[in-house]
Tab-separated table of C-alpha atoms in Angstrom:
chain	number	residue	atom	x	y	z
C	1	MET	CA	-0.072	0.004	0.004
C	2	VAL	CA	1.331	3.624	-0.861
C	3	SER	CA	2.437	5.655	2.510
C	4	PRO	CA	2.326	9.409	2.492
C	5	ALA	CA	5.354	11.504	1.562
C	6	ARG	CA	5.598	12.709	5.226
C	7	LYS	CA	3.598	11.964	8.436
C	8	VAL	CA	2.973	15.250	10.204
C	9	ASN	CA	1.217	15.419	13.688
C	10	ILE	CA	-2.359	17.169	13.014
C	11	VAL	CA	-3.089	19.221	15.837
C	12	LYS	CA	-6.562	20.554	16.466
C	13	LYS	CA	-7.006	23.858	18.423
C	14	ARG	CA	-10.624	23.119	18.923
C	15	THR	CA	-12.699	20.106	18.109
C	16	LYS	CA	-15.814	21.150	20.151
C	17	PRO	CA	-18.662	22.729	17.648
C	18	PHE	CA	-19.472	26.317	18.248
C	19	VAL	CA	-22.663	26.717	19.490
C	20	ARG	CA	-25.369	29.381	18.422
C	21	VAL	CA	-26.528	31.849	20.972
C	22	GLN	CA	-30.004	30.728	22.431
C	23	SER	CA	-29.864	27.347	20.921
C	24	ASP	CA	-30.552	25.701	24.342
C	25	ASN	CA	-33.365	28.014	25.133
C	26	PHE	CA	-35.270	27.466	22.169
C	27	LYS	CA	-36.354	24.429	19.985
C	28	ARG	CA	-36.931	26.402	16.905
C	29	VAL	CA	-33.082	27.606	16.992
C	30	SER	CA	-30.708	25.257	15.707
C	31	ALA	CA	-27.192	24.565	17.245
C	32	SER	CA	-25.404	25.359	14.105
C	33	TRP	CA	-23.250	28.379	14.441
C	34	ARG	CA	-24.755	31.824	13.043
C	35	ARG	CA	-22.980	35.006	14.083
C	36	PRO	CA	-24.734	37.186	16.687
C	37	ARG	CA	-25.997	40.454	15.175
C	38	GLY	CA	-28.112	42.171	17.577
C	39	ILE	CA	-27.039	45.503	18.796
C	40	ASP	CA	-27.236	44.718	22.680
C	41	SER	CA	-26.089	41.159	22.157
C	42	ARG	CA	-23.764	40.102	25.175
C	43	THR	CA	-22.375	37.461	23.093
C	44	ARG	CA	-21.346	39.563	20.140
C	45	ARG	CA	-19.930	42.160	22.624
C	46	ARG	CA	-17.897	39.253	23.919
C	47	PHE	CA	-18.733	39.652	27.821
C	48	LYS	CA	-17.278	37.499	30.381
C	49	GLY	CA	-19.112	34.149	30.766
C	50	THR	CA	-20.459	34.306	27.250
C	51	ARG	CA	-20.158	31.514	24.552
C	52	PRO	CA	-16.910	31.330	22.615
C	53	GLN	CA	-16.952	32.441	18.927
C	54	PRO	CA	-14.825	31.625	16.116
C	55	LYS	CA	-11.912	33.494	15.531
C	56	ILE	CA	-8.944	33.142	12.956
C	57	GLY	CA	-6.683	32.147	15.910
C	58	PHE	CA	-8.673	28.590	16.048
C	59	GLY	CA	-7.617	27.909	12.457
C	60	SER	CA	-5.346	24.873	11.785
C	61	ASN	CA	-1.767	24.905	10.548
C	62	LYS	CA	-1.455	25.499	6.681
C	63	LYS	CA	0.615	22.349	6.446
C	64	THR	CA	-1.950	20.094	8.117
C	65	ARG	CA	-4.981	21.809	7.009
C	66	PHE	CA	-7.482	19.302	4.996
C	67	LEU	CA	-5.144	16.317	5.813
C	68	LEU	CA	-6.868	13.022	6.541
C	69	PRO	CA	-5.823	11.256	9.814
C	70	ASP	CA	-3.385	9.038	7.418
C	71	GLY	CA	-1.349	11.658	6.273
C	72	PHE	CA	-3.107	12.182	2.538
C	73	ARG	CA	-5.226	14.962	1.298
C	74	LYS	CA	-8.640	13.997	-0.657
C	75	TYR	CA	-9.078	14.383	-4.163
C	76	THR	CA	-12.302	13.255	-5.635
C	77	ILE	CA	-12.377	11.610	-9.077
C	78	HIS	CA	-14.918	11.178	-11.256
C	79	ASN	CA	-13.281	9.303	-14.367
C	80	LEU	CA	-10.052	7.923	-15.602
C	81	GLY	CA	-8.684	11.212	-16.353
C	82	ASP	CA	-8.854	12.448	-12.682
C	83	LEU	CA	-7.220	9.283	-12.010
C	84	GLU	CA	-4.230	9.668	-13.905
C	85	SER	CA	-3.577	13.235	-12.703
C	86	LEU	CA	-2.832	11.948	-9.156
C	87	VAL	CA	-0.052	9.622	-10.596
C	88	MET	CA	2.736	12.112	-9.726
C	89	LEU	CA	1.041	13.022	-6.565
C	90	ASN	CA	0.240	9.606	-5.309
C	91	ARG	CA	2.024	10.137	-2.036
C	92	THR	CA	0.369	13.479	-1.351
C	93	TYR	CA	-3.095	12.999	-2.290
C	94	ALA	CA	-5.652	9.745	-1.968
C	95	ALA	CA	-8.337	9.572	-4.230
C	96	GLU	CA	-12.194	9.705	-3.547
C	97	ILE	CA	-14.765	8.180	-6.016
C	98	ALA	CA	-17.276	10.372	-6.370
C	99	ARG	CA	-20.709	8.979	-5.032
C	100	ASN	CA	-22.581	9.131	-8.523
C	101	ILE	CA	-20.214	6.425	-9.899
C	102	GLY	CA	-21.828	3.242	-10.548
C	103	ALA	CA	-20.379	-0.075	-9.566
C	104	LYS	CA	-19.027	-1.250	-13.052
C	105	LYS	CA	-17.241	1.972	-13.475
C	106	ARG	CA	-15.893	1.738	-9.950
C	107	ILE	CA	-14.242	-1.364	-10.462
C	108	GLU	CA	-12.286	-0.027	-13.589
C	109	LEU	CA	-11.232	2.887	-11.158
C	110	ILE	CA	-10.107	0.673	-8.495
C	111	GLU	CA	-8.243	-1.814	-10.857
C	112	ARG	CA	-6.306	1.382	-12.485
C	113	ALA	CA	-5.455	2.880	-9.051
C	114	LYS	CA	-4.108	-0.030	-8.222
C	115	GLN	CA	-1.758	-0.116	-11.164
C	116	LEU	CA	-0.836	3.454	-10.647
C	117	SER	CA	-0.470	2.808	-6.993
C	118	VAL	CA	-2.664	5.424	-5.905
C	119	LYS	CA	-4.749	5.141	-2.524
C	120	VAL	CA	-8.331	4.934	-3.125
C	121	ILE	CA	-10.221	5.864	0.322
C	122	ASN	CA	-13.682	4.498	-0.520
C	123	ALA	CA	-12.690	1.218	-2.692
C	124	ASP	CA	-14.968	-1.300	-0.962
C	125	ALA	CA	-18.033	0.976	-1.413
C	126	ARG	CA	-20.819	-0.555	-3.915
C	127	ILE	CA	-18.650	-3.905	-4.886
C	128	ARG	CA	-20.057	-7.006	-3.952
C	129	ALA	CA	-17.466	-9.658	-2.599
C	130	VAL	CA	-18.864	-12.441	-4.924
C	131	GLU	CA	-21.072	-12.529	-8.139
C	132	ASN	CA	-22.873	-15.541	-8.823
């Protein structure tokens, strides 16, 4: 199997999601983050004891941003041409077969990826083990 060019330690500054203001008070307010915009909002004014808000300082390291835990970056492929473009970058990028690709084309892509020694993340998706 192909190994990444270099394995870098991935450090996440924050893994907990930022929670929307008053999402715990009302069912109609979902927890997904929205910026508080009210003129008197305590959270927007960053008073002590209020929820943390996303800031630029929470960003990931540029070298490890978008890295998968195994050290590769993801690249979605739709056809053989997309796969061929990963030949020189097979130790940096791992191929992910697009979700709208059928089983027949998937098998072709996986076989070609083995020949080119390109790692396929979702290689076992939509493929039966034994056909009768």
